Tab-separated table of C-alpha atoms in Angstrom:
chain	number	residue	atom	x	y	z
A	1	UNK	CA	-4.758	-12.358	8.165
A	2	UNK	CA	-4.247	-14.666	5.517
A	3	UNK	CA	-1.422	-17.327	5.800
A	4	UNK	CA	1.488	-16.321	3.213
A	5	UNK	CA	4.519	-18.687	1.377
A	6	UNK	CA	7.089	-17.336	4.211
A	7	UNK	CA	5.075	-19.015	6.893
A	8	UNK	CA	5.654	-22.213	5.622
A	9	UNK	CA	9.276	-21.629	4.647
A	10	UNK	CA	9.343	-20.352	8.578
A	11	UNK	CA	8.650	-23.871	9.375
A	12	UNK	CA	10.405	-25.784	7.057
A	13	UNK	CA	13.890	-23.915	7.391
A	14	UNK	CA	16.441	-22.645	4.793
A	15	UNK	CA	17.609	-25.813	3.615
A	16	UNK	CA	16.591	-26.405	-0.001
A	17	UNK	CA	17.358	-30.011	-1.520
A	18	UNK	CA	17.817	-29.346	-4.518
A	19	UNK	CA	19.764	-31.410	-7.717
A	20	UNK	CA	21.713	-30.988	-10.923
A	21	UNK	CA	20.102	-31.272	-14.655
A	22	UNK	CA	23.253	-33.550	-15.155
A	23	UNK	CA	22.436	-36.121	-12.093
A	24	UNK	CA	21.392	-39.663	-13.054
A	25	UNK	CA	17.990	-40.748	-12.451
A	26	UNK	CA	18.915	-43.529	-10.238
A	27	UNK	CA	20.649	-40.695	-7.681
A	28	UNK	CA	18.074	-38.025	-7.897
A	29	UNK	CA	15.882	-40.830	-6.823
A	30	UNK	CA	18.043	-41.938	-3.861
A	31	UNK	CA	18.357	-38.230	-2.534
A	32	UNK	CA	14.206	-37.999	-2.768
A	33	UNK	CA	14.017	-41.072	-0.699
A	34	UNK	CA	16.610	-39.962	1.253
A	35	UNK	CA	14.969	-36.744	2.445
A	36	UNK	CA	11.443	-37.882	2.462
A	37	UNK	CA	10.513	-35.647	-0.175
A	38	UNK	CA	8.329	-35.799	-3.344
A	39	UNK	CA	10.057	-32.903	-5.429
A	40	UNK	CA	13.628	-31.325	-5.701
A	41	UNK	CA	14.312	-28.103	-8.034
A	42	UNK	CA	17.037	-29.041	-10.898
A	43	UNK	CA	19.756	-26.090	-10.943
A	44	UNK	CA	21.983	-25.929	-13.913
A	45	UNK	CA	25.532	-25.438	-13.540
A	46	UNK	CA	24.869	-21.513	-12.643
A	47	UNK	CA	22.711	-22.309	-9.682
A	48	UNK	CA	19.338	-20.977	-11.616
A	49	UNK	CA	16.318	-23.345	-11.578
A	50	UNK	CA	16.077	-24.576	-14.709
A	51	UNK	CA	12.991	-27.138	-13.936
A	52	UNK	CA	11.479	-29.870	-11.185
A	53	UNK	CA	11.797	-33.528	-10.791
A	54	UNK	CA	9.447	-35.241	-9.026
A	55	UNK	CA	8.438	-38.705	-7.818
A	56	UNK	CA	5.259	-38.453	-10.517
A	57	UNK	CA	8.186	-37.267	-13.110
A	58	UNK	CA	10.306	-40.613	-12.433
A	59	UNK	CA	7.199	-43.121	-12.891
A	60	UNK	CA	5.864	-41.271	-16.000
A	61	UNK	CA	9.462	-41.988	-16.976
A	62	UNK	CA	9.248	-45.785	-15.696
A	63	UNK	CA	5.821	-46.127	-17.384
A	64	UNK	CA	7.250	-45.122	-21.232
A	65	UNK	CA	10.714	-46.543	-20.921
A	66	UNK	CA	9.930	-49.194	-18.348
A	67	UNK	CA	12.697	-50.730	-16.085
A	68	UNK	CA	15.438	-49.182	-17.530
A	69	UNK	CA	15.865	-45.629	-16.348
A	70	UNK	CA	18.804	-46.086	-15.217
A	71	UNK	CA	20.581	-43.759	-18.363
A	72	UNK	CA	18.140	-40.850	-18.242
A	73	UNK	CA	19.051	-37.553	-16.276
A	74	UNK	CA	17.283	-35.336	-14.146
A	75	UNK	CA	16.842	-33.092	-17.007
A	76	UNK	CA	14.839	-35.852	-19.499
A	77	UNK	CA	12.070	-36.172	-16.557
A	78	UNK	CA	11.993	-32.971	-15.031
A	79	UNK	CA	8.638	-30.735	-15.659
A	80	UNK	CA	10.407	-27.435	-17.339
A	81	UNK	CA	6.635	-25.533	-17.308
A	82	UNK	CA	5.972	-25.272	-13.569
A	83	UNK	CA	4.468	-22.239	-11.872
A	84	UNK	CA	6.613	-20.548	-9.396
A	85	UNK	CA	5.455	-18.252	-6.403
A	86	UNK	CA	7.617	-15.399	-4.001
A	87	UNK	CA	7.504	-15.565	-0.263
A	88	UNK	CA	4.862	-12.898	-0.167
A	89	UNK	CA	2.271	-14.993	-2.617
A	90	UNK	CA	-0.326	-16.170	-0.168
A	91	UNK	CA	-0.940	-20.205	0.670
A	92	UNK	CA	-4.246	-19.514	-1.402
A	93	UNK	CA	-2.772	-18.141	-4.934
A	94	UNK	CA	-0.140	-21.064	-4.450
A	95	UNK	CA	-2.664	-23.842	-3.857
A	96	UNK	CA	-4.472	-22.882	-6.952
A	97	UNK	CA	-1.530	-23.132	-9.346
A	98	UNK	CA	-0.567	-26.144	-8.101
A	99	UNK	CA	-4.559	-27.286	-8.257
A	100	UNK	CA	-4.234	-25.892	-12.164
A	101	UNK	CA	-0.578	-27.308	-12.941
A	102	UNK	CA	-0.958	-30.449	-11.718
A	103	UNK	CA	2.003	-29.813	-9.715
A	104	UNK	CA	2.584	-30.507	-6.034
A	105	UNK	CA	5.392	-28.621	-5.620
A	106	UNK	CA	6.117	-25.019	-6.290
A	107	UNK	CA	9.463	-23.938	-6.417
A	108	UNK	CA	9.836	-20.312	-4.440
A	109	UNK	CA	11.702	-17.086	-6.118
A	110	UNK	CA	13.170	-14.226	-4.512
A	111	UNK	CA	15.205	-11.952	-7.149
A	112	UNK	CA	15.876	-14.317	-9.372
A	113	UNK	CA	17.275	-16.956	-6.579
A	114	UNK	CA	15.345	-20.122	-5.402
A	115	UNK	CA	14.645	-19.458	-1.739
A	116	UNK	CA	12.406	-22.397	-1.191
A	117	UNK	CA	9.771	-25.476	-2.233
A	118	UNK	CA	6.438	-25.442	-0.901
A	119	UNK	CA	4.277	-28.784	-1.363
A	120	UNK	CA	1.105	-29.627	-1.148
A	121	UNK	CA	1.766	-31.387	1.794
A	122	UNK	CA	3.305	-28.410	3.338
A	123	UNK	CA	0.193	-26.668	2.954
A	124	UNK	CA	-2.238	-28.960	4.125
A	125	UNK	CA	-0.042	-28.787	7.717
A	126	UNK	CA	-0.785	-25.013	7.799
A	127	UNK	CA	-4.328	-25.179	6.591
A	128	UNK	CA	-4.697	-27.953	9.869
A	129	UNK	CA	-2.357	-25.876	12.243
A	130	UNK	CA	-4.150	-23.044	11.568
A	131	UNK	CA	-7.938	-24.918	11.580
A	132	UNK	CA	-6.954	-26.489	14.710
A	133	UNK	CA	-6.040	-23.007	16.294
A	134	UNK	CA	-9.021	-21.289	15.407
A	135	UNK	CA	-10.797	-24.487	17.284
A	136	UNK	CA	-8.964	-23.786	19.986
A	137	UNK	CA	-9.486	-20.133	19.969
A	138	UNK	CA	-13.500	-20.450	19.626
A	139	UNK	CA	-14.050	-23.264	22.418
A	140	UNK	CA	-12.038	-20.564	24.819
A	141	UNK	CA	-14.050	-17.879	23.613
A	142	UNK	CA	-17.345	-19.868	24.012
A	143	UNK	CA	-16.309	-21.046	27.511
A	144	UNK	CA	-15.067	-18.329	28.423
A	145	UNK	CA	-11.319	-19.872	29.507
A	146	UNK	CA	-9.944	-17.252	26.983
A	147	UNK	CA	-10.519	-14.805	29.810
A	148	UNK	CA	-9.034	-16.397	32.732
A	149	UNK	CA	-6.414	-14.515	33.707
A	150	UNK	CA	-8.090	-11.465	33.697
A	151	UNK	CA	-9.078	-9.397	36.485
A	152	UNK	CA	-12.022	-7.531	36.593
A	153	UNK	CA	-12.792	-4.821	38.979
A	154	UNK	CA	-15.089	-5.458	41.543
A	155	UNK	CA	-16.794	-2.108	41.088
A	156	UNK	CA	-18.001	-2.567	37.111
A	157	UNK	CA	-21.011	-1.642	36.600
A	158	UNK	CA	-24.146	-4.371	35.757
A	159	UNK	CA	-24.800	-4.941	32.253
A	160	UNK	CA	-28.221	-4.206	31.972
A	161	UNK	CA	-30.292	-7.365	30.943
A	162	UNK	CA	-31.035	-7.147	27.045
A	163	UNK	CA	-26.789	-7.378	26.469
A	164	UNK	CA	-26.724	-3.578	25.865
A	165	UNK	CA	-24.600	-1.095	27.850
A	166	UNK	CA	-26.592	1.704	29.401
């Protein structure tokens, strides 16, 4: 089973941070560093995602207009071309547009309504959640400890040498 989008959004919860096209720089800024994030959707006034500011938005912005940022809007460094994905889009088909975008965030759609933001980082916790359970899963199998609260009958019959049942 492959991991899908609404695994992660399991995980994360139903809070999305999200900010306004309108919001100055400087704030949009303070709420990323705020929430520990690298990414927030920009809604316009309707509440329909309109684009994505990110941390590598705000120091592309820094690097053309240097120190002072402090009159540009969300909307003047947001990325407006960003792929999107649906809660059913699996981890794999979202890693690759975000490989192919150059984006570490995805924004995630359900009818028309943002429902989430999946990161890179986001996935890379899966991806080692779900490596570090398959380790687990193996080393019981190969020791056998995945069995141990099973009871087998004293009466089974011998496996006859070879590993084939007679």
């Amino acid at each position: 089973m492959s991991s899908r989008v609404f695994h992660i959004l399991a995980q994360k919860g139903g809070t999305v941070i999200t900010v306004s096209a309108d919001d100055p720089i400087l704030d949009v800024a303070t709420t990323l560093a705020r929430h520990n994030i690298g990414g927030a959707p920009v809604l316009d006034p309707d509440g329909r995602l309109v684009g994505l500011v990110s941390e590598k938005g705000i120091v592309h912005a820094l690097s053309q207009r240097g120190a002072d940022i402090s009159t540009l809007m969300a909307k003047d460094v947001m990325t407006r071309d960003m792929p999107t994905a649906t809660p059913d889009d699996s981890i794999y088909d979202v890693a690759c547009r975000m490989t192919y975008s150059r984006n570490r965030h995805v924004p995630i759609m359900e009818n028309g309504k943002l429902v989430g933001l999946v990161s890179i980082g986001d996935i890379v916790k899966l991806r080692a959640e779900n490596a570090e359970q398959e380790a687990r899963e193996l080393q019981n199998y190969v020791t056998g400890t995945d069995h141990a609260g099973v009871q087998f009958p004293n009466d089974a019959p011998p496996v006859p040498s070879g590993g084939k049942e007679g």
